[in-house]
Amino acid sequence: MEYTVQKLAQLAGVSSRTLRYYDEIGILNPARINASGYRIYGPAEVDRLQQILFYKELGFRLEQIKQIVTDPGFDRTRALQEHRQQLLAERKRLDVLIHNVEKTIAFMEGKQTMTDKDKFEGFKEQLIEENEKKYGEEIRAKYGDEVVDRSNEKLKNMTQEQFEKFKHLEKEIKTTLAKAFKNGDPASDIAQRAAHLHKQWLTHCWDNYNKEAHAGLAQMYVDDPRFTAYYDEEQPGMAKFLRDAIHIYTGFKR
Amino acid sequence: MEYTVQKLAQLAGVSSRTLRYYDEIGILNPARINASGYRIYGPAEVDRLQQILFYKELGFRLEQIKQIVTDPGFDRTRALQEHRQQLLAERKRLDVLIHNVEKTIAFMEGKQTMTDKDKFEGFKEQLIEENEKKYGEEIRAKYGDEVVDRSNEKLKNMTQEQFEKFKHLEKEIKTTLAKAFKNGDPASDIAQRAAHLHKQWLTHCWDNYNKEAHAGLAQMYVDDPRFTAYYDEEQPGMAKFLRDAIHIYTGFKR
DNA sequence: CGTAAAGCTTTACGTAACGTAAAGGTCAAT
DNA sequence: ATTGACCTTTACGTTACGTAAAGCTTTACG
């Protein structure tokens, strides 16, 4: 059986360019060249191509394969052993690369969480600063420096998780309060739940919670316009409503 | 601090060609070009080169590195992750290659031992054939077909190890016999040891050894010129000497 | 039988990241 | 002024083909 380039290429699953290249580098010459200059391959060439492709699949370079398939006295087993060593060395190199890449990734992620932490610390400090600016004077006058400093200290020592819960509580209080405000009853279940949430929120700031102080704080929300503004932001009257709810919740009235 | 190509190259441990190439592909352009057309690098370029080399050591291609170092908004962590995936894929490919190479080696070594086995079988058959040609007629006449066929059968069934021991014994008999022949006494210890070795050798051919047959065989070594030739090869008179030794060893005389 | 499509040829550029020349200008020192 | 070290640009070689161009041959079809 005889084949032209294309036929042999299809038979072996390679491109015709590949066969011409193999002819060029002398690893697989056609059996003969016909009158029109076409390359004609015979069964011996098919066999040799099979061998070439076999060694190529094992990752050999063509120059090596050339020696293997042209010199019948070539020590194939030794070539395979050496090739194996090369592959092992290459894999070792890859392992080192992978290890280093992973170390770098870990390092960068470390940096990332570090900056995240920094950001988080920044948030807390910013919050404290804002609080001081907005309510500091009034609050310090009312509760004394120690209480306020302790509260700020507690905030600073919060973990990210605690801090997030804290901020989440703030939101929950506002939404719950808004819902409760609609039916207008500070003694309703939902208003009382808002008061309860507010208590939980407070424990994030206060070392020791007591109902009296809670009720006092609620009163201040109404007395001090800055606090009133915070709760009345969405709906006017909310600060008063919260105070009433908390007074019912605590059983104290001042 | 400013550097020319060579200086920066030495500083960073790369070749000046590399720096020119990096300039060419736009990954690291010099800070300025002086009046003579020399590339002049500044500290910023040193930093960038460090970065380039860092990513190069992780196995990145220059095109990738170019993006990483030129675009400050580039997601390095993602690039590293993707790079890691590529490296892992490459290692997997290598693992397959290594596995296939090892399978091929095992297969070839299997073939090798197979051909070794074939060779070995060939040796045995050759030996039997030679024996038949040299001594067949005489022996079959004397001992009968059955005995000879059984002997050949026994030889064919030998393992390689047994066969090698068998051939080794042949040599040992000859050398021991040669030594014994020097002092000329077939009753001497060493001559008797030769006779004993000969008995062992015989048991490789005979199903059941007996002293009478052994003595008879010894006599034949002298009677038949072909056997005589084998033992007299080194020293004339050796066949007779062996016969005498065996006759003493067995206590039989025919 | 003419023509178009398919197949063949050679030549040659592109790939990745430089190494290695060659030919020629510049700088510092002798 | 010369020499040697250093600089420049240009360009080829490396691997195993892919891709394209320009041109010839074979095959198929109307």
PDB file of C-alpha atoms (C1' of nucleotides) in Angstrom, chain A residues 4-6 17 20 37-39, chain C residues 7-14:
ATOM      1  CA  THR A   4       0.614  10.468  -0.411  1.00  0.00           C
ATOM      2  CA  VAL A   5       1.290  12.940   2.393  1.00  0.00           C
ATOM      3  CA  GLN A   6      -2.340  13.702   3.024  1.00  0.00           C
ATOM      4  CA  ARG A  17       2.977  19.849   7.415  1.00  0.00           C
ATOM      5  CA  ARG A  20       7.009  17.448   5.404  1.00  0.00           C
ATOM      6  CA  GLY A  37       7.590  15.541  -7.090  1.00  0.00           C
ATOM      7  CA  TYR A  38       4.952  14.077  -4.752  1.00  0.00           C
ATOM      8  CA  ARG A  39       6.092  12.267  -1.645  1.00  0.00           C
TER       9      ARG A  39
ATOM     10  C1'  DG C   7      -3.995  18.192  -3.548  1.00  0.00           C
ATOM     11  C1'  DC C   8       0.789  18.690  -4.142  1.00  0.00           C
ATOM     12  C1'  DT C   9       5.215  21.455  -4.080  1.00  0.00           C
ATOM     13  C1'  DT C  10       8.625  25.016  -2.041  1.00  0.00           C
ATOM     14  C1'  DT C  11       9.490  29.226   0.465  1.00  0.00           C
ATOM     15  C1'  DA C  12       9.038  31.780   4.421  1.00  0.00           C
ATOM     16  C1'  DC C  13       7.323  34.138   8.556  1.00  0.00           C
ATOM     17  C1'  DG C  14       5.790  33.520  13.526  1.00  0.00           C
TER      18       DG C  14
END
